[in-house]
Tab-separated table of C-alpha atoms and ligand atoms in Angstrom:
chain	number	residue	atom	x	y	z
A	1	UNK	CA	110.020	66.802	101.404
A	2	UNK	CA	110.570	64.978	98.089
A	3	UNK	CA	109.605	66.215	94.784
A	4	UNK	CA	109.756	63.811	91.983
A	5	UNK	CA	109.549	66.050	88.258
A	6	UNK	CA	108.548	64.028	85.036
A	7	UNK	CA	108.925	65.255	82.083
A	8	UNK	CA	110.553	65.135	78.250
A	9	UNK	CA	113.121	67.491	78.764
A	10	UNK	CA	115.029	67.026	82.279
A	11	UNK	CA	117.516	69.272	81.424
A	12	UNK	CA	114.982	72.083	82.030
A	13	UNK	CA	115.590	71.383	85.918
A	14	UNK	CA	119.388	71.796	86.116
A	15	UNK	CA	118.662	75.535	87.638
A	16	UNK	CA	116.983	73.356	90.481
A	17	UNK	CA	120.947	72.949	91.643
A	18	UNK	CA	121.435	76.598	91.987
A	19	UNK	CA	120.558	79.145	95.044
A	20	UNK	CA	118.026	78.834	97.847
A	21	UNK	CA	116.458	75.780	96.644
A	22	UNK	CA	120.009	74.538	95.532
A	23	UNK	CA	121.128	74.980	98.614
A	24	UNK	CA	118.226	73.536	100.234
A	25	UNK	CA	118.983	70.435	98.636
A	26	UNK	CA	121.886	70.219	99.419
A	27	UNK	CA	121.153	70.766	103.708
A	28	UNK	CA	118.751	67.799	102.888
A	29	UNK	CA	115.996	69.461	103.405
A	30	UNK	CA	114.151	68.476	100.093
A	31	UNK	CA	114.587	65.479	97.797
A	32	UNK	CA	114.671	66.006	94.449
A	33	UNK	CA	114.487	63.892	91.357
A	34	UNK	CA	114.083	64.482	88.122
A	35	UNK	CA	112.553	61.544	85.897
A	36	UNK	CA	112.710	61.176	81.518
A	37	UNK	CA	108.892	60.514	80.932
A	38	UNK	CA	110.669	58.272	77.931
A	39	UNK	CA	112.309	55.436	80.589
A	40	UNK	CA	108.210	54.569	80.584
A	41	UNK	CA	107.748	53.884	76.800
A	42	UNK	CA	107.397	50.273	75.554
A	43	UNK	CA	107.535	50.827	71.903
A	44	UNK	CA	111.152	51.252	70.148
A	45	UNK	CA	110.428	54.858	69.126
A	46	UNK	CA	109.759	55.811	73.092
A	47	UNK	CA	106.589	58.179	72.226
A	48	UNK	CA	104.676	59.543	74.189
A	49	UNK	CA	102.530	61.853	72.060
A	50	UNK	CA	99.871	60.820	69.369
A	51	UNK	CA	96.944	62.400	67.249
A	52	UNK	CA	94.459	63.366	68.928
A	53	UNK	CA	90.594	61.523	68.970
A	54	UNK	CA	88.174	64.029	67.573
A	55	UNK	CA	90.731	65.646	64.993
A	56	UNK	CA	92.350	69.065	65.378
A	57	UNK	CA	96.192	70.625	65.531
A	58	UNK	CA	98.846	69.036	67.421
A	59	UNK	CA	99.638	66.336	69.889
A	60	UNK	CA	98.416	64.781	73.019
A	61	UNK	CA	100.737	62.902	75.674
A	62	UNK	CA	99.594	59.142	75.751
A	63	UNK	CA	98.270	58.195	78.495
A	64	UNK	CA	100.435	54.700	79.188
A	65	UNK	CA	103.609	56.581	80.183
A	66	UNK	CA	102.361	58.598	82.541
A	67	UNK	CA	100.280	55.610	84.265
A	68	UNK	CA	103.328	53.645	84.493
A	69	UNK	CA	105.262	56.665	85.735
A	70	UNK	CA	103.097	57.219	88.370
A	71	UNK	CA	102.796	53.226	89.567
A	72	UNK	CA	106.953	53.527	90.043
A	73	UNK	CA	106.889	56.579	91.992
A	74	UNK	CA	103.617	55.504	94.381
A	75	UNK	CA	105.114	51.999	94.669
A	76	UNK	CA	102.455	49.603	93.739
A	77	UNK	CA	100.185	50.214	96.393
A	78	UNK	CA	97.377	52.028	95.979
A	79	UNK	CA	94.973	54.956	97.210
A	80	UNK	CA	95.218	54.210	101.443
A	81	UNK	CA	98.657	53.034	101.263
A	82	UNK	CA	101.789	54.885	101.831
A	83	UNK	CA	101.419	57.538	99.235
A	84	UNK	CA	104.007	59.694	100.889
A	85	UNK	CA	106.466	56.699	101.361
A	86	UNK	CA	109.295	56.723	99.088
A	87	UNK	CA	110.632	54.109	97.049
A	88	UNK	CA	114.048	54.250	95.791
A	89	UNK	CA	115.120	56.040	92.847
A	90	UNK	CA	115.423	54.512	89.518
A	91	UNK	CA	118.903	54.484	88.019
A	92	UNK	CA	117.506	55.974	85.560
A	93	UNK	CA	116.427	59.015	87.674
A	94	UNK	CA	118.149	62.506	87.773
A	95	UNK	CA	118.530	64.070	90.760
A	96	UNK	CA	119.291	67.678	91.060
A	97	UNK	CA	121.843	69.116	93.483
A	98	UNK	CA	125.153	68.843	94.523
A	99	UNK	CA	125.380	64.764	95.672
A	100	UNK	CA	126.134	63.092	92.198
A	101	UNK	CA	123.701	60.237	91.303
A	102	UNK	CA	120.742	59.657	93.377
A	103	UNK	CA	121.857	55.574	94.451
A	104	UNK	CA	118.315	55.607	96.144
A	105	UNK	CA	120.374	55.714	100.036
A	106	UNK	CA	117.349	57.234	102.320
A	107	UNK	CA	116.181	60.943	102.034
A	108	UNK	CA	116.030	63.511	104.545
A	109	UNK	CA	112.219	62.957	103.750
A	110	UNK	CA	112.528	59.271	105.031
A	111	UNK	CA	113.755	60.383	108.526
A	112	UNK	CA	111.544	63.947	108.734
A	113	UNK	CA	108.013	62.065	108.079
A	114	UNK	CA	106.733	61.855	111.252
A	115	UNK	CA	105.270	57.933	111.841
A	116	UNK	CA	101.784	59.700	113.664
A	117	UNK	CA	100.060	61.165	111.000
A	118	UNK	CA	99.352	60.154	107.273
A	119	UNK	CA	102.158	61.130	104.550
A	120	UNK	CA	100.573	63.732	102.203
A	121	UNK	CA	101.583	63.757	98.745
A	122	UNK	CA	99.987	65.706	95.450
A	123	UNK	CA	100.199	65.133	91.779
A	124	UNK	CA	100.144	68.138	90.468
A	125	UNK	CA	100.200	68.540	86.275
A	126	UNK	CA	100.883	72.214	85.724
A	127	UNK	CA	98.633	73.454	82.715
A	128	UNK	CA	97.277	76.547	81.289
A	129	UNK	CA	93.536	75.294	81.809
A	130	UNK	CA	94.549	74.453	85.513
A	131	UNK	CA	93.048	76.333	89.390
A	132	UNK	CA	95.079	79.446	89.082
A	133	UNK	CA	98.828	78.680	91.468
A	134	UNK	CA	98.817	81.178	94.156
A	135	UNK	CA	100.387	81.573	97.774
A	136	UNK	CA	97.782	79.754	99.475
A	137	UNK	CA	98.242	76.469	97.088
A	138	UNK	CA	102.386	77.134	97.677
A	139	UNK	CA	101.770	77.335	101.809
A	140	UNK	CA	99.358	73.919	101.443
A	141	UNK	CA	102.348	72.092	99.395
A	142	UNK	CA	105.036	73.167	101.721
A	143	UNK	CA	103.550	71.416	104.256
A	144	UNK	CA	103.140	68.216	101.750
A	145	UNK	CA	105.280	64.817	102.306
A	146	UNK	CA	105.816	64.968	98.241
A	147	UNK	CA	105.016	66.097	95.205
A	148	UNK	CA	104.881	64.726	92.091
A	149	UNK	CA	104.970	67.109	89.151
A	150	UNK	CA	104.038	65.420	85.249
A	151	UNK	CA	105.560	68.321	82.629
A	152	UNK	CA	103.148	67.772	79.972
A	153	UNK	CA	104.144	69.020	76.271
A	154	UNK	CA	102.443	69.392	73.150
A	155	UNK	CA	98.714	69.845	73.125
A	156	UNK	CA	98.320	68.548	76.811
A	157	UNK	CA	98.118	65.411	78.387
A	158	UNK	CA	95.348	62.808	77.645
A	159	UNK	CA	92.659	63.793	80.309
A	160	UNK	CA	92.134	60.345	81.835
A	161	UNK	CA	96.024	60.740	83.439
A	162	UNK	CA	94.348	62.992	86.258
A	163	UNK	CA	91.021	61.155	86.916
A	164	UNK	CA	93.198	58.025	87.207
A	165	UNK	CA	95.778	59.587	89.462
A	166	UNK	CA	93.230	61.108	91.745
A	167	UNK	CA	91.786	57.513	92.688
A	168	UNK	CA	95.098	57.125	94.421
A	169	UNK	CA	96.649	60.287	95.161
A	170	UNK	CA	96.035	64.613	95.638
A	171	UNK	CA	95.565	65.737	92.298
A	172	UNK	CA	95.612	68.877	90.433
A	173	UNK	CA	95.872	71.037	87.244
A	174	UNK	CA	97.351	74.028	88.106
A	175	UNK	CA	98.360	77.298	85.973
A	176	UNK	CA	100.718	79.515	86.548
A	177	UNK	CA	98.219	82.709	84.787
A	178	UNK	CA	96.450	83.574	81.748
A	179	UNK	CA	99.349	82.737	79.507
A	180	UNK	CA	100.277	79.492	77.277
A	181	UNK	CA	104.050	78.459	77.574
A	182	UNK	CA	105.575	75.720	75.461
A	183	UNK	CA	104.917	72.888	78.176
A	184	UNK	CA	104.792	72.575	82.089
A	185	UNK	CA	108.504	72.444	83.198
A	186	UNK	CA	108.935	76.511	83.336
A	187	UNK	CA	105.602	76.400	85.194
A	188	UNK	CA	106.723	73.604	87.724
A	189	UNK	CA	110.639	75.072	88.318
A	190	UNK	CA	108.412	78.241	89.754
A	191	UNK	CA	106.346	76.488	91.533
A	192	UNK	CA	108.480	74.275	93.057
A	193	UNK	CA	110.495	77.413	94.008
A	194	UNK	CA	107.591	79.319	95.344
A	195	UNK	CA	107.119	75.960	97.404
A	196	UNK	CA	110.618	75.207	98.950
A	197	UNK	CA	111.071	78.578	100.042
A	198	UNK	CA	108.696	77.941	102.715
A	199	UNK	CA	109.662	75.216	103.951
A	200	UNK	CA	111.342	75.236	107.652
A	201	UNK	CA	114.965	76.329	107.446
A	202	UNK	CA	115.005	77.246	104.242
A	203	UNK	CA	114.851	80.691	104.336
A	204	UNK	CA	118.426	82.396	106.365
A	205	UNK	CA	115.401	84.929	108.019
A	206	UNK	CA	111.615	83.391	108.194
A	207	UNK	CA	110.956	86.678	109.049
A	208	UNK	CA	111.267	87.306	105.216
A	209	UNK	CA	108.038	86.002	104.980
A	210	UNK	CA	106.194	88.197	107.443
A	211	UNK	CA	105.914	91.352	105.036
A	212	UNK	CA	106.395	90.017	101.664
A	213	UNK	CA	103.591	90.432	99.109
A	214	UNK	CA	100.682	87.823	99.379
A	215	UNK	CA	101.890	86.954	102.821
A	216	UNK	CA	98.873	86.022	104.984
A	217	UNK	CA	99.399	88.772	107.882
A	218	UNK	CA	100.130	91.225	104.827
A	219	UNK	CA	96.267	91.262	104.665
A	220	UNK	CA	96.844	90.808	100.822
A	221	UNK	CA	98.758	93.392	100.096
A	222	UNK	CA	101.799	93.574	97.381
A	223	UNK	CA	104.951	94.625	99.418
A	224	UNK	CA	105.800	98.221	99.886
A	225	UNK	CA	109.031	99.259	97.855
A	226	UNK	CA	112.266	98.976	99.580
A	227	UNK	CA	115.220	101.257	99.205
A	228	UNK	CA	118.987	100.752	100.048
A	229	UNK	CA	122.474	103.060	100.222
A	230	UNK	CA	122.955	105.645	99.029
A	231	UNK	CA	120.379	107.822	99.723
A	232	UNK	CA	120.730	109.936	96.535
A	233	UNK	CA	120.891	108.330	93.742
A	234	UNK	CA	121.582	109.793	90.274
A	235	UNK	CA	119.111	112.327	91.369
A	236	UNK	CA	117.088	110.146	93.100
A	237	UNK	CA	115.992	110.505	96.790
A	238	UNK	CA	115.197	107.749	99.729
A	239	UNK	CA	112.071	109.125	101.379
A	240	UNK	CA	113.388	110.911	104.463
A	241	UNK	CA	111.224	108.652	106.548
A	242	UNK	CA	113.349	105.797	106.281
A	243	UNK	CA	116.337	107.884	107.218
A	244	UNK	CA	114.318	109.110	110.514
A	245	UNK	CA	114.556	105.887	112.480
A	246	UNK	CA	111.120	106.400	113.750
A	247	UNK	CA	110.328	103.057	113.823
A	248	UNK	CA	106.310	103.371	113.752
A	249	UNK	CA	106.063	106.200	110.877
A	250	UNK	CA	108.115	103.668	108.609
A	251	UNK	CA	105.258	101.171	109.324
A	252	UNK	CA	102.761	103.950	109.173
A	253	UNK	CA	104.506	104.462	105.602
A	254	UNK	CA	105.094	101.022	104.415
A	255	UNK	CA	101.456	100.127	105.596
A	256	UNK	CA	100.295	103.215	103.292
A	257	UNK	CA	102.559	102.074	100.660
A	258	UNK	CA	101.671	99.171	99.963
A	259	UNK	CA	97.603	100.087	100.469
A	260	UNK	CA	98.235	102.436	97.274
A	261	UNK	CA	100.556	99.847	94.908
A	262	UNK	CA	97.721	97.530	95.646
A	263	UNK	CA	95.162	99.582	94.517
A	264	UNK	CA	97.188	100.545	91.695
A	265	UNK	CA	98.223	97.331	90.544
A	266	UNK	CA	95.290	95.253	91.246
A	267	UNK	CA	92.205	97.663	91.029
A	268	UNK	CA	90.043	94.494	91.494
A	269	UNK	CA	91.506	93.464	94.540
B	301	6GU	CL1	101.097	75.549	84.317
B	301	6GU	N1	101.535	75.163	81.746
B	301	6GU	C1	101.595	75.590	80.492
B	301	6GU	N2	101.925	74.729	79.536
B	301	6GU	N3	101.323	76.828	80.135
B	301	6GU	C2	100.989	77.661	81.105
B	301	6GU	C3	100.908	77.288	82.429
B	301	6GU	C4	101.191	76.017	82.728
B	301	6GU	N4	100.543	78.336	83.165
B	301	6GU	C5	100.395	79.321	82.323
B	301	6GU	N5	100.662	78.937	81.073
């Protein structure tokens, strides 16, 4: 998979190089590049934000930028074409992960696409107004060719960026909850996470995945809470029923665990 991230403050994206998705990266099993929204400007002051048309507080993200952002990264073709085909990095690009400076040399994505079916590939603009982000829009992405994440700042981005971008490619506004953070990036580093986690091989155990909270044969459920040594703990006990080995009353418990932290946690659920 490649993920291309656009945005005014790249630097935001340097955790990208650590961990699980670091190291995921760095196996070649995702591409990805990190983009200065600026390298798109024309004008000598490179802005990208202006007063908005109506009136009101703040400043929205121009729409010229992002267009021209998004032409680079799709190649010029258009809507049918190759969406998920990758053209080589700028220069001015900057990649995450452990291999230097992306010199555009072919991806892991380049070889993985399979030739029989058509590339997928989403621009997604992560925003408090968005579909709220959840498991089911992470497991839809991980199976995704690329995405293309545009960090908007300020006041948001000039609403034609989207309806432009979805005449040629996936798009969507996505939030990460009912919240309002300073601009998309934090919002984009999770969901990129949330995304490359499930991707094939990334994970040491898929079975991980099985029993984890919002897990599709978890029925919805949050996780049950899991214990390790020792067993007492500054007064604290392991229930004995992990310490049986009875393997079907710990599933019997977990099951009933997790049936009562749901309906405590999420009454509506
Ligand atoms: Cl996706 N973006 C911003 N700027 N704020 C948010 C958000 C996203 N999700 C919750 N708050």
């Amino acid at each position: 998979m490649r993920i291309d991230l656009v945005t005014v403050f790249p630097d935001y994206f340097a955790p990208l190089g650590l961990s699980l998705v670091g190291k995921a990266i760095a196996a070649g099993l995702v591409d990805v590049a990190v983009h200065d929204l600026r390298r798109w400007t024309s004008d000598v002051h490179r802005s990208v934000d202006d007063t908005p048309f109506g009136g009101g507080a703040g400043m929205v993200m121009k729409p010229e930028p992002w267009g021209a952002a998004l032409d680079e990264l799709l190649g010029q073709e258009a809507a049918t074409a190759s969406a998920g085909a990758l053209c080589p990095s700028s220069p001015h690009s900057d990649p995450i992960g452990q291999t230097g400076l992306d010199d555009g040399a072919a991806s892991a994505a380049d070889v993985a696409a399979p030739t029989s079916r058509r590339p997928r590939a989403f621009f997604i603009i992560p925003s408090p107004s968005g579909v709220p982000f959840s498991q089911a829009l992470a497991r839809d992405w991980a199976l995704a060719d690329r995405l293309i994440f545009a960090c908007g700042r300020y006041e948001g981005i000039d609403a034609r960026v989207p309806l432009h971008a979805a005449q040629r490619i996936e798009t969507a506004e996505v939030s990460l909850g009912d919240y309002v953070l300073n601009g998309g990036e934090v919002a984009a580093l999770a969901m990129v996470e949330a995304v490359v986690r499930l991707i094939p091989g990334v994970l040491g155990n898929p079975q991980s995945l099985v029993e984890e909270s919002h897990a599709p044969s978890w029925d919805g459920l949050l996780e049950y809470p899991v214990y390790t040594k020792p067993a007492s703990w500054r007064g604290l006990d392991v229930p004995t029923v992990l310490l049986s080995g009875h393997h079907a009353k710990i599933a019997q418990w977990r099951r009933a665990q997790a049936v009562a932290l749901t309906r405590l946690r999420r009454p509506s659920a």
